[in-house]
XYZ file of C-alpha atoms in Angstrom:
613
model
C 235.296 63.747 -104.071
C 232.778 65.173 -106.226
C 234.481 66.729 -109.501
C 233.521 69.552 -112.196
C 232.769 69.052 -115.451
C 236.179 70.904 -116.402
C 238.167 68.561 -113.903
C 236.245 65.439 -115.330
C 238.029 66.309 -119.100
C 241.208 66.188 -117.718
C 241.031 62.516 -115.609
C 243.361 59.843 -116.857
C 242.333 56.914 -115.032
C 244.961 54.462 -116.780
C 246.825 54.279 -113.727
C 244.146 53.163 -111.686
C 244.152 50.132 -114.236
C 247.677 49.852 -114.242
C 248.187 49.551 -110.635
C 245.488 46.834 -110.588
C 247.084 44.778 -113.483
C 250.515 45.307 -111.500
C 248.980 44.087 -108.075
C 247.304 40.900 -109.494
C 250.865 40.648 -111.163
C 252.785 40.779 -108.221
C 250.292 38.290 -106.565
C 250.450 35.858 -108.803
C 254.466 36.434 -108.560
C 254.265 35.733 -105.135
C 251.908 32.867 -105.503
C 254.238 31.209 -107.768
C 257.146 31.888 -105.659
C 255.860 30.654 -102.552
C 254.150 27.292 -103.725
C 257.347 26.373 -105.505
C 259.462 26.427 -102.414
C 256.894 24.829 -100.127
C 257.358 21.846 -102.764
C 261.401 22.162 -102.927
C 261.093 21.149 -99.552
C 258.558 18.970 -99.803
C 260.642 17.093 -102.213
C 263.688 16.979 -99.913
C 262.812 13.349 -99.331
C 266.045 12.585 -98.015
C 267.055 15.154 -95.479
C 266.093 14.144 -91.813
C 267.103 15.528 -88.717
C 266.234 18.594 -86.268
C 267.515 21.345 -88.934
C 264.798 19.736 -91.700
C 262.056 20.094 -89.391
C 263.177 23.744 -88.151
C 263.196 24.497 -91.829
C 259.862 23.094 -92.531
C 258.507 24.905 -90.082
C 260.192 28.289 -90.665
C 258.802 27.471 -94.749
C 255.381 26.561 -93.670
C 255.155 29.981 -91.639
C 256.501 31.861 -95.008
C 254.191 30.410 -97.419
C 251.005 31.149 -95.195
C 252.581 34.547 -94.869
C 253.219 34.774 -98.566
C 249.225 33.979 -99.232
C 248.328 35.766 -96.269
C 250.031 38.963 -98.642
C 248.814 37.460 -101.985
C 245.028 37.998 -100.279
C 245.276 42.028 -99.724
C 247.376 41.972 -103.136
C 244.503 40.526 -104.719
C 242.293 42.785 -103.035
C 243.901 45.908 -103.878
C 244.004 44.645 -107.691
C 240.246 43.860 -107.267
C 239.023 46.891 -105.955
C 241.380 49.354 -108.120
C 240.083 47.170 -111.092
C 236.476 48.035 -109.874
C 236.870 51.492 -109.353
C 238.720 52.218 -112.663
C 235.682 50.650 -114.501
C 232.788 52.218 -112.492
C 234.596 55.414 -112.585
C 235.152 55.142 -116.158
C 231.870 53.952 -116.986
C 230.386 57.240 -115.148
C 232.733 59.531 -116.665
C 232.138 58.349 -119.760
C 228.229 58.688 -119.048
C 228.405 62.184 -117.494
C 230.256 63.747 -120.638
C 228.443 61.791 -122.740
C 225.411 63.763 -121.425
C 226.962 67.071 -121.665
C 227.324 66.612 -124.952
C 224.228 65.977 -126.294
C 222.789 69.023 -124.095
C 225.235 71.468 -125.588
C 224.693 69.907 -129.421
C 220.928 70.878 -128.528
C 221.602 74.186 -127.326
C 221.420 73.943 -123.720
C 223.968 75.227 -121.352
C 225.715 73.245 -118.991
C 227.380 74.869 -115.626
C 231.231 73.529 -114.518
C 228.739 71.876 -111.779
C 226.466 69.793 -113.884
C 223.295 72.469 -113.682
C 221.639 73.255 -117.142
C 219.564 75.884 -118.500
C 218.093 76.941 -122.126
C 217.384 80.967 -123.481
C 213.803 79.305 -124.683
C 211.810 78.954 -121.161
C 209.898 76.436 -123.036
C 212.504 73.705 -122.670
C 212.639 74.448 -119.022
C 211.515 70.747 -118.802
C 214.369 69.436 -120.727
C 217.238 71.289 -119.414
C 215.994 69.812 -115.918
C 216.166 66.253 -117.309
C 219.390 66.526 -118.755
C 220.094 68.258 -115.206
C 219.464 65.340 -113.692
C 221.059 62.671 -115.828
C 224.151 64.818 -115.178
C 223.636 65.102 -110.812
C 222.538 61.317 -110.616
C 226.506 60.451 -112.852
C 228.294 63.120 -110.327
C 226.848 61.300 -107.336
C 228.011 57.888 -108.773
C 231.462 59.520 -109.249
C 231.224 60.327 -105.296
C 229.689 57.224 -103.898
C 232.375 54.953 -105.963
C 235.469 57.384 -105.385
C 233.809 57.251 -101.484
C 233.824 53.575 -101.759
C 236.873 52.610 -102.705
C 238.859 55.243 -101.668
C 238.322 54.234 -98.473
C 238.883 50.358 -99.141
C 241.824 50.772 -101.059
C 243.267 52.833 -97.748
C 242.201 50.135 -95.661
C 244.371 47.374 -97.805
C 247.021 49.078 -97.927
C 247.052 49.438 -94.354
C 246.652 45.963 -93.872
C 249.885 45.649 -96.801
C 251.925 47.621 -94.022
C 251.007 45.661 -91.443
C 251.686 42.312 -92.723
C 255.567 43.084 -93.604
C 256.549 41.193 -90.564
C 253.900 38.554 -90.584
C 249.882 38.685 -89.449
C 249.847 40.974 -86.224
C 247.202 39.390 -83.745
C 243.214 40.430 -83.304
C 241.315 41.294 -80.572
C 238.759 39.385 -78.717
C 235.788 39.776 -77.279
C 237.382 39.791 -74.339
C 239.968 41.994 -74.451
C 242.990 38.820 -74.932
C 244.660 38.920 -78.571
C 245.375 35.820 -80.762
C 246.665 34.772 -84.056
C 244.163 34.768 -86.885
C 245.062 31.849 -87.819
C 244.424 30.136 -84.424
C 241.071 31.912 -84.008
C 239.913 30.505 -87.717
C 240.471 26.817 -86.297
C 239.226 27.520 -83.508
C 236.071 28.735 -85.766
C 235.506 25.528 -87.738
C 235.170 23.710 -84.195
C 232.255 25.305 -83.121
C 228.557 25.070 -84.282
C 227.025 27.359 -86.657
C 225.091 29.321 -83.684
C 227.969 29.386 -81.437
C 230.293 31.305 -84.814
C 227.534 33.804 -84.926
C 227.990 34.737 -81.351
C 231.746 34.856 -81.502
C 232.058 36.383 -84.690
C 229.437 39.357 -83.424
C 231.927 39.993 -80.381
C 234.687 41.184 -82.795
C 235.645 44.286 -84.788
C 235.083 44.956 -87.579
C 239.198 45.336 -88.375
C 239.314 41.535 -86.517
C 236.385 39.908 -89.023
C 238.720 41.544 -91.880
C 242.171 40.097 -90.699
C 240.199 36.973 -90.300
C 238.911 36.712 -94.303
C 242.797 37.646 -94.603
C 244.075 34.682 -92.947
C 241.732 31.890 -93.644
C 239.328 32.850 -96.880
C 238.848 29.083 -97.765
C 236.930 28.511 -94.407
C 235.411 31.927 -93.840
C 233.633 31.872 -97.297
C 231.947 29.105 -96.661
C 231.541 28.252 -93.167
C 227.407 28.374 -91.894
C 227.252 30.946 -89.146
C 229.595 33.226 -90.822
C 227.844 36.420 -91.625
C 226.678 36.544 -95.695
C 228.937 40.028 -95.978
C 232.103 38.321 -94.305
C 231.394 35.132 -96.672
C 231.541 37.099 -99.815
C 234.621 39.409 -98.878
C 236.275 35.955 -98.770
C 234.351 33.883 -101.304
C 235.650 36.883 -104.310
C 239.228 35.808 -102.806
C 238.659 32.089 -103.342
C 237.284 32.766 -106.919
C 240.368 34.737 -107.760
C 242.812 32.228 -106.408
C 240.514 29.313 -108.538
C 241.242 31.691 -111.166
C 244.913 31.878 -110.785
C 245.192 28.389 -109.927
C 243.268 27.009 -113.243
C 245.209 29.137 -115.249
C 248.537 27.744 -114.168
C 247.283 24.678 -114.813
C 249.135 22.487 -118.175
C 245.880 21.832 -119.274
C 243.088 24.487 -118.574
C 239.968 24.431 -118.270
C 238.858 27.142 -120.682
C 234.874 26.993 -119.576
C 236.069 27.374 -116.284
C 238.106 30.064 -116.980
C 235.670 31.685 -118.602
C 232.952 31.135 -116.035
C 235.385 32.412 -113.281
C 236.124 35.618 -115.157
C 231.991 36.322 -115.175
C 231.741 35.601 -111.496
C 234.400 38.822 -111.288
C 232.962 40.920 -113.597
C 230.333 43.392 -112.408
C 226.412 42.938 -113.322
C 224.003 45.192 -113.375
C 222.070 45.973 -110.527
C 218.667 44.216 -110.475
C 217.096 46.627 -108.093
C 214.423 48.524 -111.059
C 217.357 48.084 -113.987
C 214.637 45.664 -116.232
C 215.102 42.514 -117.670
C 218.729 41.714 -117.796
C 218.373 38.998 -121.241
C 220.678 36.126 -121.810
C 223.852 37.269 -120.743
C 225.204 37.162 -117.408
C 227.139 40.145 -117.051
C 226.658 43.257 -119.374
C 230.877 44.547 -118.592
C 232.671 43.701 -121.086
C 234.406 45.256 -124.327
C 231.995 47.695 -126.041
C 228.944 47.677 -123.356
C 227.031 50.710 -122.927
C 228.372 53.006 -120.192
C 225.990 52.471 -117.532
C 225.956 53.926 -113.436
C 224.426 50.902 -111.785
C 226.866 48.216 -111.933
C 227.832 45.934 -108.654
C 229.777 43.310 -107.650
C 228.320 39.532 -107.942
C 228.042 38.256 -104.886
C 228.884 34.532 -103.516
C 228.209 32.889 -100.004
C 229.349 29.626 -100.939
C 232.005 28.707 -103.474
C 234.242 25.426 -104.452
C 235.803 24.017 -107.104
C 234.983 20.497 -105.836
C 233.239 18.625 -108.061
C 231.196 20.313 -110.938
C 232.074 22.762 -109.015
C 229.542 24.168 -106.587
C 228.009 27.739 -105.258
C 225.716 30.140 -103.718
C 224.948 33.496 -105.225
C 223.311 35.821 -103.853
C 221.666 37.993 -106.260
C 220.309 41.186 -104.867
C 220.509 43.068 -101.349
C 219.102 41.744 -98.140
C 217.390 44.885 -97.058
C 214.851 46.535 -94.680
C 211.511 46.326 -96.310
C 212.454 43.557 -98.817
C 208.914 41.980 -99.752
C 210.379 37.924 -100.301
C 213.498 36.115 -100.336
C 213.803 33.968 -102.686
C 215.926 30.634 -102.564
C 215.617 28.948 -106.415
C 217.506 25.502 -106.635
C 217.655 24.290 -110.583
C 217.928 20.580 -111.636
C 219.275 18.283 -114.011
C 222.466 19.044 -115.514
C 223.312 22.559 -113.959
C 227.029 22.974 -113.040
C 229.293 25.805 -112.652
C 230.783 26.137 -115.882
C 227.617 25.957 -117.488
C 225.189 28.214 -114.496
C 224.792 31.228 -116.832
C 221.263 31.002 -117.741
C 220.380 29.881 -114.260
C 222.357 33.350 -112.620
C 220.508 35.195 -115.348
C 216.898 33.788 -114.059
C 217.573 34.437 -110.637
C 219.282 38.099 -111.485
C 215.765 38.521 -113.159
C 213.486 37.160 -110.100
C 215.352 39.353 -108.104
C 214.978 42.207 -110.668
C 210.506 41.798 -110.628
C 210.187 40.722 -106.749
C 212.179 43.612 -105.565
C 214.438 41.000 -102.664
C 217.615 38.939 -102.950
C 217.825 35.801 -104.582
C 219.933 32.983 -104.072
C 220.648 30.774 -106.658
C 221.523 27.337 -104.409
C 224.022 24.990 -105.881
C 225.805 23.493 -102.958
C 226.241 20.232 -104.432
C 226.515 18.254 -107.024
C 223.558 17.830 -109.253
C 222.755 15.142 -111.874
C 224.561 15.551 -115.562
C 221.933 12.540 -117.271
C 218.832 12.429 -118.013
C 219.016 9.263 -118.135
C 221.315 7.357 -116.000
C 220.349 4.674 -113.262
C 223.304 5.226 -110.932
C 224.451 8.879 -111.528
C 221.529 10.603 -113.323
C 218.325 11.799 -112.849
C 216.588 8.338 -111.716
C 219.361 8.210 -109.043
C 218.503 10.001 -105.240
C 221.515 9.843 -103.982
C 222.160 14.251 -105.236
C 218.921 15.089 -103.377
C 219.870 12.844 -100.338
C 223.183 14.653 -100.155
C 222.334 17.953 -100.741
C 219.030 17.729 -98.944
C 220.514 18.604 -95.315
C 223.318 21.346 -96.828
C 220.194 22.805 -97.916
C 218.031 22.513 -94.388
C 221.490 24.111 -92.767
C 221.586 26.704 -95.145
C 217.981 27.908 -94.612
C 218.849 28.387 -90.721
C 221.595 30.666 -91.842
C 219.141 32.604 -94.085
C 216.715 33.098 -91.364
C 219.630 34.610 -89.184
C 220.346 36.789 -91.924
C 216.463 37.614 -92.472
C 216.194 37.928 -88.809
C 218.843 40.414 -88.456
C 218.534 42.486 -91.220
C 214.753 42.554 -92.187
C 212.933 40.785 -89.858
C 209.615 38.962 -90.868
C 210.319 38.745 -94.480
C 208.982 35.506 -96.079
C 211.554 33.033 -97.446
C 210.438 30.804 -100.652
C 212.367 28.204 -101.858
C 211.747 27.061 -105.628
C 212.519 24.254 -106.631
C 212.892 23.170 -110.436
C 212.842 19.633 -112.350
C 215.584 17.463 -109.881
C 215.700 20.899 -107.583
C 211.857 20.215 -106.626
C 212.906 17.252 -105.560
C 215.870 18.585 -102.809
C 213.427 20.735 -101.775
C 210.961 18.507 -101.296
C 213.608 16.215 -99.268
C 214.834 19.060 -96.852
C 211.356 19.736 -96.035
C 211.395 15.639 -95.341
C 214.284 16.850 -92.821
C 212.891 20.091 -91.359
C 213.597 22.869 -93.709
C 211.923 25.501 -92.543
C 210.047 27.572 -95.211
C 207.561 30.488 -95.896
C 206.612 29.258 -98.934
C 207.687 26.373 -101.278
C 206.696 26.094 -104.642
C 207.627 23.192 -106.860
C 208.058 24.410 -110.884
C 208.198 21.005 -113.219
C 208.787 19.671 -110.559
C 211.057 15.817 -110.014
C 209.152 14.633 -107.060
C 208.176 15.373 -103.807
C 211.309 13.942 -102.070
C 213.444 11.097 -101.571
C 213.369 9.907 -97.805
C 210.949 7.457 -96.477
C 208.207 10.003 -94.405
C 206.514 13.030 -95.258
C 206.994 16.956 -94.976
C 208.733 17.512 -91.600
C 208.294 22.079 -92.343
C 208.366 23.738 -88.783
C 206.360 26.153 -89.569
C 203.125 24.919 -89.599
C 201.810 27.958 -91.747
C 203.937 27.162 -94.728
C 202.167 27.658 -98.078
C 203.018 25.001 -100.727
C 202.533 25.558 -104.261
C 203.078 23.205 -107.987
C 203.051 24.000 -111.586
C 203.689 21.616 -114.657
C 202.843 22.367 -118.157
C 200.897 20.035 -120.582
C 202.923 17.273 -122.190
C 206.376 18.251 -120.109
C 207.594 14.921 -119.953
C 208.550 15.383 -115.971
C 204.610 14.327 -115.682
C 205.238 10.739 -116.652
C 207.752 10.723 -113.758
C 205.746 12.564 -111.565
C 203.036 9.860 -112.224
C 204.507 7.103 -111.532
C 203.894 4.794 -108.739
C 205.760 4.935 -106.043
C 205.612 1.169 -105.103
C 206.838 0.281 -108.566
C 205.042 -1.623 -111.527
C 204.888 -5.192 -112.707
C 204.301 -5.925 -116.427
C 203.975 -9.068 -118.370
C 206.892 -10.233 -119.599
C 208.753 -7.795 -118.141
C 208.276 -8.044 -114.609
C 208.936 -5.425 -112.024
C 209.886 -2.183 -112.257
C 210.928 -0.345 -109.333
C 209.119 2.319 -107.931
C 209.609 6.869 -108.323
C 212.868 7.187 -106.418
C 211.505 10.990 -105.927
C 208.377 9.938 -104.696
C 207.665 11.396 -100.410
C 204.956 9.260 -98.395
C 202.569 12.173 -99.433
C 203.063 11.023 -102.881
C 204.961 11.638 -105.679
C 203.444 13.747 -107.761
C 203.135 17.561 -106.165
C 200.465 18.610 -108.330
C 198.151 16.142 -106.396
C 199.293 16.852 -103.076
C 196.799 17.544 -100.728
C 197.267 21.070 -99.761
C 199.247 22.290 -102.357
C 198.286 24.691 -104.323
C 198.819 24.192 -108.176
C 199.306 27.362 -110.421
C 198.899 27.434 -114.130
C 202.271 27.656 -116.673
C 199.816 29.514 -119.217
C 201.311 31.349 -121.817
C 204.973 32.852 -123.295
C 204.819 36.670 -123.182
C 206.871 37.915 -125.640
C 208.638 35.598 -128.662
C 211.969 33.723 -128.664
C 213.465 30.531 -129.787
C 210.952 29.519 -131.955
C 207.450 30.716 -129.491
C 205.387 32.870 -129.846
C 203.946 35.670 -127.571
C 200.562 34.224 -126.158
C 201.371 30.917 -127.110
C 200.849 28.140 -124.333
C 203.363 27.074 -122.648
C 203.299 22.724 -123.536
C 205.798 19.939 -124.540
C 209.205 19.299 -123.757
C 209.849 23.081 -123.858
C 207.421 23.801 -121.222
C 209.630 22.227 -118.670
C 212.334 24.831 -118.237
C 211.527 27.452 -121.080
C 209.597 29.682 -119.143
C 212.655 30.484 -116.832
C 213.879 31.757 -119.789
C 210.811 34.183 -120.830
C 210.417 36.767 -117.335
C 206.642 38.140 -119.015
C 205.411 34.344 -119.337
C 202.643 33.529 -116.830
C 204.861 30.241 -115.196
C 207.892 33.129 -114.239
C 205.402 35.438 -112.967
C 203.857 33.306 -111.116
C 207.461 32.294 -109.691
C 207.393 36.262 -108.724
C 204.162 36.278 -107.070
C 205.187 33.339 -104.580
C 208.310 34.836 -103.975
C 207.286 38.312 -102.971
C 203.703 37.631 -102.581
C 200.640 39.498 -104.791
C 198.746 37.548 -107.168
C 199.183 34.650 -109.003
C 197.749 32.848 -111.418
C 195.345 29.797 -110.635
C 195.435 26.057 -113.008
C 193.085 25.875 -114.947
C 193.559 22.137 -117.451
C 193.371 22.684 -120.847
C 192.995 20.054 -124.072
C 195.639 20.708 -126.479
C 196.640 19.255 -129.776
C 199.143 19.363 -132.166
C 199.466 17.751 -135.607
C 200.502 14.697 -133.955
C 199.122 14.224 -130.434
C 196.127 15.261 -129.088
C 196.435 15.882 -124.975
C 192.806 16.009 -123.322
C 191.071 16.561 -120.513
C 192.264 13.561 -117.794
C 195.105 12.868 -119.279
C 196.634 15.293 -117.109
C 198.091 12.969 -113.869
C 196.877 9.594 -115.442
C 200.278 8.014 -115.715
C 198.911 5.692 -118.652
C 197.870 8.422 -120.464
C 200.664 10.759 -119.961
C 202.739 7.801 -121.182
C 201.000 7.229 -124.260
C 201.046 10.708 -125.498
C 204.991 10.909 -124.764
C 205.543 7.614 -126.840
C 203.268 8.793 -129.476
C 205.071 11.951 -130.044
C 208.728 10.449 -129.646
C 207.440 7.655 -132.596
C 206.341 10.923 -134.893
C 209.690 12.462 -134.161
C 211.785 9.447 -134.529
C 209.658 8.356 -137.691
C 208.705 11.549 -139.554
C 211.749 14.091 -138.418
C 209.557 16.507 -137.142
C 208.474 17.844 -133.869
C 205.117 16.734 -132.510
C 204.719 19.563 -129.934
C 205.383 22.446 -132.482
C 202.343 25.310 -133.481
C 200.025 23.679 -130.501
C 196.308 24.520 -130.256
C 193.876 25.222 -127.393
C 190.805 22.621 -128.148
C 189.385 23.503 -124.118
C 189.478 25.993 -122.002
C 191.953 28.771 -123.676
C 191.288 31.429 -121.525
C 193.590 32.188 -118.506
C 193.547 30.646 -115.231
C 191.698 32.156 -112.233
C 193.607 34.613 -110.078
C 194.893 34.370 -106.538
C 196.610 36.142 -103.815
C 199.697 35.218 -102.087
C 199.622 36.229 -98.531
């Protein structure tokens, strides 16, 4: 429905939020209620006989039934919860402009249209026109949206009072959703696809009803289908943690983000540090939508896939961007912000990859950084996951490119799934770990695959990078063993034959403590630039992703109070190591930091440019 201005006055949409708080209520009631007599019986250690396992039975039945309920509950609270703040959002927009056109003297029609006596403001009143029209149609599309999802769960409500009612196959015979989702996780990826296609789309729904742990994260499922049930699973991890005698309040926190609607990258600029713009005292805004997962668990560090972005017709890249050292869920804000921001400049989804666990040390033999046993793991998730990508590219907007970006221990997954046949567009490694961790080289099927590298001066990931693969032997010492991240085609990517390296260059704007136009070097060069979206290391990230121009390497000398990085020391594993001990000896000695106010002593100017294809 598209409302008047008059009409718009008199909304009270508190009820839309208080049937949403009410519906999560009564799900969480039921939740409660249902797990606590599945373990009364469970505890009923003593009972035997034919009547205990009729009663079993009859309770398991109940309790999927009671979370097969709790799912459309939770939906209905979701949706109404949406609606209520994109409704209030526009509302609040839309009057909001009709009041600063009437304190300047326009006029504005019951309808939104706006005129002036003075034809010289003609120009104005049709902006203002406009601001109003483009807040009406927001009011339509979202009232269109959910009005329409809202009837649909409370259809499915209805039909649940007796228990799941059957689907419909392909071929014509109905089963039990339940059935059909074990009957999913037997089959292959390809052989889901083809099933799933076969049904409605009231079946797929029924399906994310009755089994939302395995549909959000089973390959084959289609992406929409995975995060339908995927914002189930987050809200029953939310439910579940707070319940809990001891929460986790990160986690809490963190799950409540993944909820909340961000804006929507497509043109809205540079989103900034925080990972979703919603909350108490945000400016109204019409272009909010709903974060969207393909992959989610609480196992582990907890572990996910978010897409960021729409897979669409005409999309110029798809990005895949898989951080490094020390990411985990609780703590994956600043990596969803740099991925809502590639998606933002390259105009195509991107998926933030974190289907795994990744390393928390730095430092660590056995469970850190050093270690390959995260990048041997994740490695073929990652190679599965791309086929399921290209089906989705394939389907929706055939012959886009897919990238994959890997950063710091992320380069070197990447580089590992290529080891085992990832297929890929383009592959760019950013301060980058290594090349991979499996004895061979690059095993890409496409044979047209464009590889690219970056590393800033002094980033400490160069000493790795440098180091020999086979190990070293020192006197007195003896040997050391060899660049666990280190591919037969060597372990550095910047020296890869083939691959392409691009210039870091410069910060574009200042924060934390850089300066706009100052080069990107040190420590901070490693992972700063994801942090800066106008540096020449993110766009450069852009250009590979949706193709365009980049920016070329060009080496540069650079020194600092205390170190002085030249020409050649750039790759030379002796050298890199000797300016990285120097500095830590200044910093340990003196207090200070040896990579702050660098200078360009060669070649300042930018590197050369170059086109993407």
């Amino acid at each position: 429905m598209r409302p008047t201005l008059p009409q718009l006055d008199g909304w009270n949409l508190d009820g839309l939020q208080r049937a949403a708080t009410a519906a999560r209520a009564n799900a969480d009631i039921l939740s409660t209620s249902v797990d606590d007599c599945s373990r009364a019986a469970s505890a009923a250690g003593d009972w035997h006989g034919a009547t205990k396992d009729a009663a079993t039975r009859r309770i398991d039945e109940e309790v999927d039934h009671g979370y097969e309920v709790r799912t459309v509950l939770l939906r209905i609270a979701d949706d109404a919860a949406d609606a209520w703040q994109g409704l209030q959002h526009a509302r609040t927009y839309v009057l909001d402009q009709r009041g600063v056109a009437l304190a300047r003297g326009f006029l504005v029609e019951p309808d939104g249209r706006v005129s002036h006596p003075d034809p010289a403001k003609e120009g104005d009143a049709g902006v203002f026109q406009l601001n109003l029209f483009g807040g009406l149609d927001e009011i339509e599309r979202i009232d269109g949206q959910f009005g329409t999802r809202l009837r649909e769960s409370l259809a499915d409500l209805g039909a649940l009072r007796d228990g799941q009612p059957d689907i419909a196959l392909a071929d014509g015979t109905l089963a039990d959703p339940d059935a059909v989702a074990l009957r999913l996780a037997a089959l292959s990826a390809d052989e889901r696809a083809t099933f799933l296609a076969g049904l409605s789309p009231e079946a797929r729904r029924q399906l994310v009803i009755a089994a939302p742990e395995q549909l959000g994260n089973l390959n084959g499922v289609p992406f929409a289908l995975r995060i339908e049930a995927n914002e189930i699973n987050i809200r029953n991890a939310l439910t579940a943690e707070k319940r809990k005698p001891e929460r986790d309040e990160a986690r809490i926190r963190q799950l409540e983000a993944m909820l909340s609607p961000i804006p929507n990258p497509e043109g809205a600029g540079v989103l900034g540090t925080t990972p979703a713009a919603t909350g108490a005292g945000a400016t109204p805004r019409l272009d909010l939508v709903d974060r969207q997962f393909v992959m989610f668990s609480t196992e582990g560090n907890g572990r996910m896939i978010e897409m960021v972005g729409a897979m669409r017709s005409g999309a110029p890249g798809v990005g895949v961007y898989v951080p490094g050292t020390s990411t985990n869920l609780n703590g994956s804000g600043s990596n969803h912000v740099a991925a809502w921001n590639l998606a933002d400049q390259t105009g195509g989804p991107v998926f933030l990859y974190m289907e795994g666990d990744f390393p928390q040390s730095l430092t660590s033999l056995s469970d850190g950084a050093p270690s390959p046993r995260f990048a041997a793991e994740m490695a073929p998730r990652l190679v599965d996951f791309g086929r399921e990508i290209d089906r989705e590219v394939s389907a929706q907007t055939p012959g886009t490119p897919v990238s994959y970006v890997g950063h710091s221990y992320g380069g070197s997954i990447v580089g590992s799934a290529e080891q085992l046949g990832l297929r890929a567009d383009r592959v760019l490694h950013a301060s980058s770990a290594g090349t991979g961790v499996f004895e061979g080289g690059w095993n890409n099927p496409n044979p047209e695959v464009r590889r690219y590298s970056m590393t800033a001066p002094g980033d400490l990931i160069g000493v790795v990078q440098s180091y020999p693969d086979e190990g070293l032997r020192l006197p007195g010492i003896g040997g050391l063993p060899g660049n666990p991240h280190a591919a037969d085609v060597g372990g550095d990517p910047d020296e890869v034959p083939g691959v392409t390296r691009l210039d870091t260059g410069f910060y574009g704007r200042d924060f934390d403590g850089h300066e706009r136009g100052e080069v990107v070097f040190g420590p901070d060069g490693h992972g700063k630039y994801w942090d800066d979206p106008s540096s020449t290391a993110f766009q450069n990230i852009v250009g590979v992703i949706r193709g365009g121009e980049v920016t070329g390497y060009v080496e540069r000398g650079i020194e600092t109070d205390w170190i002085d990085i030249g020409l050649g020391d750039n790759g030379d594993g002796v050298k890199e190591g000797f300016d990285a001990g120097k500095a830590a000896t200044a910093g340990q000695l003196f207090g200070v930091d040896p990579y702050a106010n660098p200078r360009i002593t060669d070649n300042p100017g930018p590197g050369p440019k170059l086109d993407v294809a």
